[in-house]
Coordinates of C-alpha atoms and ligand atoms in Angstrom, one line a residue:
M1 CA -188.7 -147.9 97.2
E2 CA -187.9 -151.7 99.1
N3 CA -190.1 -153.4 96.0
K4 CA -187.9 -151.5 93.7
L5 CA -184.9 -152.1 95.4
Q6 CA -186.2 -155.5 95.3
E7 CA -186.7 -155.3 91.4
R8 CA -183.7 -153.9 91.0
A9 CA -182.5 -157.5 92.7
K10 CA -184.0 -159.7 90.7
E11 CA -182.1 -158.1 87.7
A12 CA -178.9 -157.5 89.6
V13 CA -179.4 -161.7 89.4
R14 CA -179.5 -162.4 86.4
H15 CA -176.6 -161.4 85.7
F16 CA -175.0 -163.9 87.9
S17 CA -174.0 -167.4 86.9
L18 CA -176.9 -169.5 88.5
S19 CA -177.9 -172.7 87.6
Q20 CA -181.1 -172.2 88.5
E21 CA -184.7 -169.4 88.4
P22 CA -183.3 -168.2 91.1
C23 CA -186.4 -167.3 93.5
T24 CA -187.6 -163.8 94.3
P25 CA -183.8 -161.7 96.3
C26 CA -185.3 -161.1 100.2
P27 CA -184.1 -158.8 102.1
W28 CA -181.4 -160.0 104.6
G29 CA -179.7 -159.3 107.8
S30 CA -178.8 -155.8 109.7
G31 CA -176.2 -154.7 108.5
H32 CA -176.3 -150.4 108.5
I33 CA -174.0 -149.6 105.3
N34 CA -175.0 -152.5 102.3
D35 CA -178.2 -153.7 101.1
T36 CA -178.2 -157.5 101.7
F37 CA -181.1 -160.2 100.3
L38 CA -180.8 -163.8 100.4
V39 CA -181.5 -165.6 97.3
E40 CA -182.4 -169.1 96.9
G41 CA -181.5 -171.2 94.1
D42 CA -179.1 -174.3 92.8
S43 CA -178.4 -172.9 96.3
R44 CA -178.0 -170.2 98.5
Y45 CA -176.6 -166.8 98.5
I46 CA -175.9 -163.7 99.7
L47 CA -176.6 -160.5 97.6
Q48 CA -175.4 -156.9 98.0
R49 CA -175.8 -153.3 96.8
M50 CA -172.7 -151.7 97.2
N51 CA -173.1 -148.3 99.3
G52 CA -171.6 -146.0 96.4
N53 CA -172.3 -143.1 98.6
I54 CA -169.6 -145.2 101.4
F55 CA -167.6 -146.8 98.9
A56 CA -166.5 -144.8 96.0
K57 CA -164.9 -147.3 94.5
P58 CA -166.3 -150.9 95.0
L59 CA -164.2 -152.4 92.1
E60 CA -161.3 -151.8 94.7
V61 CA -163.7 -153.3 97.5
M62 CA -164.1 -156.6 96.0
E63 CA -159.6 -156.3 94.7
N64 CA -159.1 -156.7 98.6
I65 CA -162.0 -158.8 99.3
I66 CA -160.6 -161.5 96.7
G67 CA -157.2 -161.2 97.6
V68 CA -158.0 -161.6 101.4
T69 CA -160.4 -164.8 100.4
S70 CA -158.4 -166.1 98.3
F71 CA -155.2 -166.4 100.4
L72 CA -156.7 -167.6 103.7
K73 CA -158.6 -170.5 101.2
E74 CA -155.2 -171.6 101.2
K75 CA -154.3 -170.9 104.8
I76 CA -157.0 -173.1 105.5
R77 CA -157.2 -175.6 102.9
K78 CA -153.8 -175.8 104.4
A79 CA -154.8 -176.9 107.6
G80 CA -157.4 -178.8 107.2
G81 CA -160.4 -177.0 106.8
D82 CA -163.5 -176.4 105.1
E83 CA -162.9 -172.9 103.1
M84 CA -166.0 -172.9 101.9
R85 CA -167.3 -172.4 105.2
E86 CA -164.7 -170.9 106.9
T87 CA -164.0 -167.7 104.5
M88 CA -166.1 -165.7 101.5
T89 CA -166.3 -167.2 98.3
V90 CA -167.1 -164.3 95.7
V91 CA -170.1 -165.0 93.5
Y92 CA -168.8 -164.3 89.7
T93 CA -170.8 -161.9 87.5
R94 CA -171.9 -163.9 83.9
D95 CA -168.9 -161.7 81.9
R96 CA -166.4 -163.2 84.8
Q97 CA -167.1 -159.7 86.3
P98 CA -166.1 -159.8 91.1
A99 CA -169.2 -157.4 90.7
Y100 CA -172.2 -156.4 88.4
R101 CA -172.9 -152.4 87.7
D102 CA -176.4 -151.6 87.0
E103 CA -177.9 -148.7 85.4
Y104 CA -178.0 -146.4 87.5
G105 CA -174.9 -147.1 88.1
D106 CA -174.8 -149.2 91.5
Y107 CA -172.7 -152.3 91.9
W108 CA -174.0 -155.7 93.6
R109 CA -172.3 -159.1 94.1
M110 CA -172.6 -162.0 95.3
Y111 CA -171.5 -164.5 97.5
Y112 CA -172.0 -168.4 98.7
M113 CA -174.6 -168.2 102.1
I114 CA -172.0 -169.6 104.8
E115 CA -174.6 -172.4 106.3
D116 CA -175.3 -173.7 109.1
A117 CA -174.6 -170.2 110.7
V118 CA -175.9 -167.4 112.1
S119 CA -174.6 -163.9 112.9
Y120 CA -175.9 -162.2 116.7
D121 CA -177.4 -158.4 116.6
Q122 CA -176.3 -159.2 121.1
V123 CA -174.7 -161.8 123.0
E124 CA -177.1 -163.8 124.0
T125 CA -174.5 -166.5 125.6
E126 CA -171.0 -165.6 126.7
Q127 CA -169.6 -168.5 125.1
D128 CA -170.6 -167.1 121.4
F129 CA -168.8 -164.0 122.9
Y130 CA -166.3 -165.7 123.9
E131 CA -166.1 -168.3 120.5
S132 CA -166.1 -164.5 118.6
A133 CA -163.3 -163.0 120.2
L134 CA -161.4 -167.0 119.5
A135 CA -162.6 -165.7 115.5
F136 CA -161.3 -162.1 115.5
G137 CA -157.7 -162.8 117.0
N138 CA -157.6 -165.6 114.1
F139 CA -158.2 -163.7 111.9
Q140 CA -155.8 -161.0 113.0
Q141 CA -153.3 -164.0 113.0
L142 CA -153.6 -165.9 109.5
L143 CA -153.4 -162.7 107.6
S144 CA -150.7 -160.8 110.1
D145 CA -148.6 -162.4 106.8
Y146 CA -150.6 -160.3 103.9
P147 CA -148.4 -158.4 102.1
A148 CA -150.4 -155.1 103.3
D149 CA -149.1 -152.4 100.5
T150 CA -151.4 -154.6 98.2
L151 CA -154.8 -153.7 99.7
H152 CA -156.6 -150.0 98.2
E153 CA -157.3 -148.0 101.4
T154 CA -161.1 -148.6 100.8
I155 CA -162.7 -145.2 103.2
P156 CA -159.4 -143.2 104.1
G157 CA -159.5 -142.1 107.4
F158 CA -161.2 -144.7 108.5
H159 CA -160.5 -145.3 112.1
D160 CA -159.1 -141.7 112.7
T161 CA -160.5 -140.3 115.4
K162 CA -158.7 -137.1 114.8
A163 CA -160.0 -137.2 111.8
R164 CA -163.2 -138.4 112.4
Y165 CA -162.9 -135.8 115.7
E166 CA -162.5 -132.4 112.2
I167 CA -165.5 -133.9 110.4
F168 CA -167.9 -133.9 113.7
Q169 CA -166.7 -130.4 114.4
N170 CA -167.5 -128.9 110.1
A171 CA -170.7 -130.2 110.9
V172 CA -171.8 -129.2 114.3
R173 CA -170.9 -125.2 113.0
Q174 CA -172.5 -126.1 109.4
D175 CA -175.4 -127.9 111.2
V176 CA -177.0 -128.1 108.0
C177 CA -181.1 -129.7 109.6
G178 CA -181.0 -127.2 112.1
R179 CA -180.1 -129.7 114.9
A180 CA -177.6 -129.0 117.0
R181 CA -179.6 -127.2 119.6
E182 CA -181.6 -130.0 119.9
V183 CA -178.0 -132.6 120.7
E184 CA -175.9 -129.6 123.0
K185 CA -175.2 -131.5 125.3
E186 CA -174.6 -134.7 123.5
I187 CA -171.9 -131.9 121.4
S188 CA -170.2 -131.1 124.2
F189 CA -169.4 -134.9 125.4
Y190 CA -167.2 -135.1 122.5
Q191 CA -165.8 -131.6 122.6
E192 CA -164.9 -132.6 126.7
R193 CA -163.2 -135.2 125.7
K194 CA -161.3 -134.3 122.8
E195 CA -158.2 -136.0 123.3
T196 CA -159.7 -138.8 123.9
A197 CA -159.6 -138.8 119.6
E198 CA -155.5 -137.8 119.7
I199 CA -154.3 -141.1 121.5
L200 CA -154.0 -144.2 119.4
G201 CA -153.2 -142.4 116.3
G202 CA -150.5 -141.1 118.5
L203 CA -149.1 -143.8 119.7
M204 CA -148.8 -145.0 115.8
A205 CA -147.4 -141.7 114.6
E206 CA -144.5 -142.3 116.6
G207 CA -144.2 -145.5 115.7
R208 CA -145.1 -147.1 119.8
L209 CA -148.6 -148.8 117.9
P210 CA -147.6 -151.4 114.3
L211 CA -149.3 -151.0 111.8
R212 CA -151.6 -154.5 110.7
V213 CA -154.0 -155.6 108.5
T214 CA -157.4 -154.9 110.5
H215 CA -160.8 -156.2 109.6
N216 CA -161.4 -152.3 111.3
D217 CA -165.1 -153.2 111.7
T218 CA -165.8 -156.1 114.3
K219 CA -168.8 -156.1 115.5
L220 CA -170.6 -159.1 116.6
N221 CA -173.1 -159.6 113.5
N222 CA -169.9 -159.5 111.4
I223 CA -169.0 -163.1 112.1
M224 CA -171.1 -166.6 111.7
M225 CA -171.3 -168.9 114.4
D226 CA -172.0 -172.6 113.2
K227 CA -175.1 -173.0 114.6
R228 CA -173.9 -177.3 115.8
T229 CA -170.0 -176.6 117.4
G230 CA -171.2 -172.8 118.8
K231 CA -167.4 -172.2 117.0
G232 CA -166.9 -168.5 115.4
I233 CA -166.7 -170.3 112.6
C234 CA -166.6 -167.1 109.5
V235 CA -165.2 -164.1 109.7
I236 CA -166.7 -161.8 107.1
D237 CA -168.3 -158.0 106.1
L238 CA -164.6 -157.7 104.7
D239 CA -165.2 -154.2 103.3
T240 CA -162.7 -152.6 105.5
V241 CA -159.7 -154.9 105.9
M242 CA -157.3 -152.4 106.0
P243 CA -154.1 -152.0 107.5
G244 CA -154.7 -150.6 110.9
L245 CA -154.4 -151.0 114.8
A246 CA -154.8 -154.2 116.2
V247 CA -156.6 -152.6 118.9
H248 CA -159.4 -151.3 117.2
D249 CA -160.3 -154.8 116.6
F250 CA -160.6 -155.7 119.7
G251 CA -162.0 -152.2 121.1
D252 CA -164.6 -152.2 118.2
A253 CA -165.4 -155.7 119.4
I254 CA -165.7 -154.2 122.6
R255 CA -168.1 -151.3 121.6
F256 CA -170.7 -153.5 120.7
G257 CA -171.2 -156.7 122.1
A258 CA -169.6 -156.2 125.5
S259 CA -172.8 -153.3 125.9
T260 CA -175.6 -154.1 128.1
G261 CA -178.2 -153.4 126.1
A262 CA -178.8 -153.5 121.9
E263 CA -176.6 -150.1 119.8
D264 CA -179.9 -148.4 119.3
E265 CA -181.6 -149.0 123.0
V266 CA -183.5 -145.9 124.4
D267 CA -183.5 -146.4 127.9
L268 CA -180.1 -145.9 128.7
S269 CA -180.4 -147.3 132.3
K270 CA -180.1 -150.9 130.7
I271 CA -176.7 -149.4 128.9
S272 CA -173.3 -150.8 130.6
C273 CA -170.1 -152.2 129.7
D274 CA -170.0 -155.5 131.3
M275 CA -166.7 -156.9 132.9
H276 CA -167.7 -160.6 133.4
L277 CA -167.5 -159.9 129.1
F278 CA -165.2 -157.8 128.5
K279 CA -162.8 -160.4 130.2
L280 CA -163.8 -163.1 128.1
Y281 CA -163.6 -161.1 125.3
T282 CA -160.3 -160.1 126.2
K283 CA -159.2 -164.2 127.0
G284 CA -160.6 -164.8 123.8
F285 CA -158.6 -162.2 121.7
L286 CA -155.1 -162.7 123.4
K287 CA -155.6 -166.5 122.5
G288 CA -156.5 -165.5 119.1
C289 CA -153.8 -164.0 118.1
R290 CA -151.3 -166.7 119.9
G291 CA -149.0 -164.2 121.5
S292 CA -148.7 -161.3 118.0
L293 CA -149.5 -158.6 120.1
T294 CA -147.0 -156.0 121.5
K295 CA -146.8 -155.3 124.9
M296 CA -147.4 -151.5 124.4
E297 CA -150.9 -153.6 122.0
Q298 CA -151.9 -155.1 125.3
K299 CA -151.4 -152.3 127.6
M300 CA -153.8 -150.4 125.2
L301 CA -156.7 -152.1 124.5
P302 CA -158.7 -150.4 127.1
M303 CA -157.9 -147.4 125.3
G304 CA -158.8 -149.2 121.7
A305 CA -162.2 -149.9 123.1
K306 CA -162.9 -146.6 125.0
V307 CA -162.0 -145.5 121.8
M308 CA -163.8 -147.1 119.2
T309 CA -166.5 -146.6 121.6
Y310 CA -165.9 -142.4 121.4
E311 CA -165.2 -143.2 118.0
C312 CA -168.5 -144.2 117.0
G313 CA -171.0 -142.1 119.2
M314 CA -169.1 -139.6 117.3
R315 CA -169.6 -140.7 114.1
F316 CA -173.2 -141.6 114.9
L317 CA -174.7 -137.8 116.2
T318 CA -172.1 -136.3 112.9
D319 CA -175.4 -138.3 111.0
Y320 CA -177.5 -136.9 112.6
L321 CA -176.3 -133.6 112.3
Q322 CA -175.5 -134.5 108.7
G323 CA -179.4 -135.4 108.1
D324 CA -178.7 -139.2 109.0
T325 CA -176.9 -139.9 104.5
Y326 CA -174.4 -143.0 106.3
F327 CA -175.6 -145.3 108.9
K328 CA -179.8 -146.4 107.5
I329 CA -181.9 -145.6 109.6
H330 CA -185.7 -147.6 110.9
R331 CA -186.6 -144.4 112.7
E332 CA -186.5 -140.9 113.1
R333 CA -183.4 -139.7 115.7
Q334 CA -182.5 -143.2 115.8
N335 CA -178.5 -141.6 115.2
L336 CA -179.2 -139.7 118.2
D337 CA -180.4 -143.1 119.3
R338 CA -177.3 -144.6 118.7
C339 CA -174.9 -141.5 120.0
R340 CA -176.5 -142.1 123.5
T341 CA -175.5 -145.1 123.7
Q342 CA -171.9 -145.1 122.6
M343 CA -171.7 -141.8 125.8
K344 CA -173.4 -144.3 128.3
L345 CA -170.3 -146.6 127.3
V346 CA -167.9 -144.3 127.4
A347 CA -168.6 -142.6 130.5
D348 CA -168.9 -146.9 132.5
M349 CA -165.9 -147.3 131.2
E350 CA -164.0 -144.6 132.2
A351 CA -165.6 -144.7 135.9
K352 CA -164.9 -148.7 135.4
W353 CA -161.4 -147.6 134.0
Q354 CA -159.2 -149.3 136.8
E355 CA -161.2 -152.6 136.8
M356 CA -160.5 -152.6 132.9
E357 CA -156.3 -152.3 133.3
Q358 CA -156.0 -154.8 135.8
I359 CA -158.4 -157.7 133.6
V360 CA -156.2 -157.0 130.5
H361 CA -153.2 -157.4 133.5
E362 CA -154.8 -160.6 134.5
C363 CA -155.4 -162.1 131.1
Q364 CA -151.8 -160.9 129.9
S365 CA -150.7 -164.0 132.0
L366 CA -152.9 -166.7 130.7
P367 CA -151.9 -168.9 128.4
Ligands
LIG1 P1 -173.4 -154.5 105.9 O1 -171.9 -154.2 105.4 O2 -174.4 -154.0 105.9 O3 -173.0 -154.3 108.0 P2 -172.6 -157.1 105.9 O4 -172.1 -157.8 105.0 O5 -172.3 -157.6 107.1 O6 -173.9 -155.7 105.7 O7 -173.9 -158.2 105.8 C1 -175.2 -158.6 106.2 C2 -175.6 -160.1 107.2 O8 -175.6 -160.4 106.6 C3 -174.5 -159.7 108.2 O9 -174.6 -159.0 109.2 C4 -174.9 -161.6 108.2 O10 -175.9 -161.5 109.2 C5 -175.4 -161.0 106.8 N1 -174.4 -162.1 105.4 C6 -173.7 -161.2 105.4 N2 -173.0 -162.3 103.9 C7 -173.1 -163.5 104.7 C8 -172.6 -165.0 103.9 N3 -171.5 -165.1 103.2 N4 -173.3 -166.5 104.0 C9 -174.3 -166.0 106.0 N5 -174.9 -164.4 105.6 C10 -174.2 -163.7 105.7
LIG2 C1 -171.3 -149.7 110.3 O1 -171.6 -152.4 107.9 P1 -171.3 -152.6 109.6 O2 -173.1 -152.3 109.9 O3 -171.1 -154.3 109.8 C2 -169.7 -149.2 110.2 C3 -169.3 -149.7 111.4 C4 -169.8 -149.1 113.3 C5 -171.1 -149.2 112.6 C6 -172.3 -149.3 113.4 C7 -167.8 -149.3 106.8 O4 -170.8 -151.6 110.5 O5 -168.2 -149.1 111.3 O6 -168.6 -149.3 114.3 O7 -172.1 -149.6 111.6 N1 -169.5 -149.9 109.0 C8 -169.2 -149.2 108.2 O8 -172.5 -150.6 113.7 O9 -168.7 -147.8 108.6
LIG3 MG1 -172.0 -155.8 108.4

């Protein structure tokens, strides 16, 4: 299967306008959604087969990405930055399309590779995490005047946690793989915290949290860190840039980056939410947003972290119950292991709740 996909990747490359015959694409990165390849030719490129099960309208995804990156490029140029490194650049096909549709109906797209930069699956140095917070805050700030009504909703209800809860409940009821009995404890964990799914959506509906243009998938490996300066140079994985909540972007980054272990760690004693990292990220994110968050958004930052961790764990469990059809897995029960780390994190955040609120309070008064 892997080789066949590589053959298809090779075929796809021929449809992009590269001046030199490229080498065979090689699998790249550790994303859970698209199939990513590195292509070496006249320069280095990232080739991706877009996940057609998840993105029903791939051309709308590309339209969003081209809109957002063009907008960012102009701002970067005006600020005297390097538009080829500080945002992504889409490579068009020979017939000037933003993606190539192959004979199976799959869409392939290509970007210039961000060179001399690295993405991390886990925090290696504290400074990196702080820099990623600055960069994600800045990303949101730069898009604050983007015309939100021109964006397509690439995954409807992506962070509608309440709707996700209903999908989870259906998966439990249907139990298509007969796995529900084995995960009763996990199912109860999510059911006992049902109200967690309603808090942020409720505040938004009441107009107490504003809709903004957000990234919606702010995990640490969706940012390229400059190898030389250590700065968060480029926010990538723009498939889910849509109107959303700032606290979701903050929270998803905490869920992944402030965890003391990997997302699929089997030894749960290694998993907790590191308060020192939480504080660093809070400082960096608030600074990157440059004062644009309302008082209510700031107050809800800990809730953003808890809700995103709750939601993501519930999505992993739903996928496990449905037979692992959404998130890529590399071993049996990997989605269940991922779900369990998220449960451990939620419980840990609940235990550290006052400390989290206190940290946000302290960071609010920083310059
Ligand atoms: P997924 O949606 O599957 O997570 P991503 O778009 O995040 O896919 O890409 C997967 C990985 O590929 C990233 O974590 C990053 O390491 C690498 N990557 C993606 N785009 C680029 C790029 N333009 N330059 C350098 N690396 C990239
Ligand atoms: C997916 O695409 P990737 O691997 O960066 C997922 C996120 C989850 C994350 C969990 C489009 O992110 O929502 O939080 O996995 N992206 C999509 O690791 O569903
Ligand atoms: Mg990614």
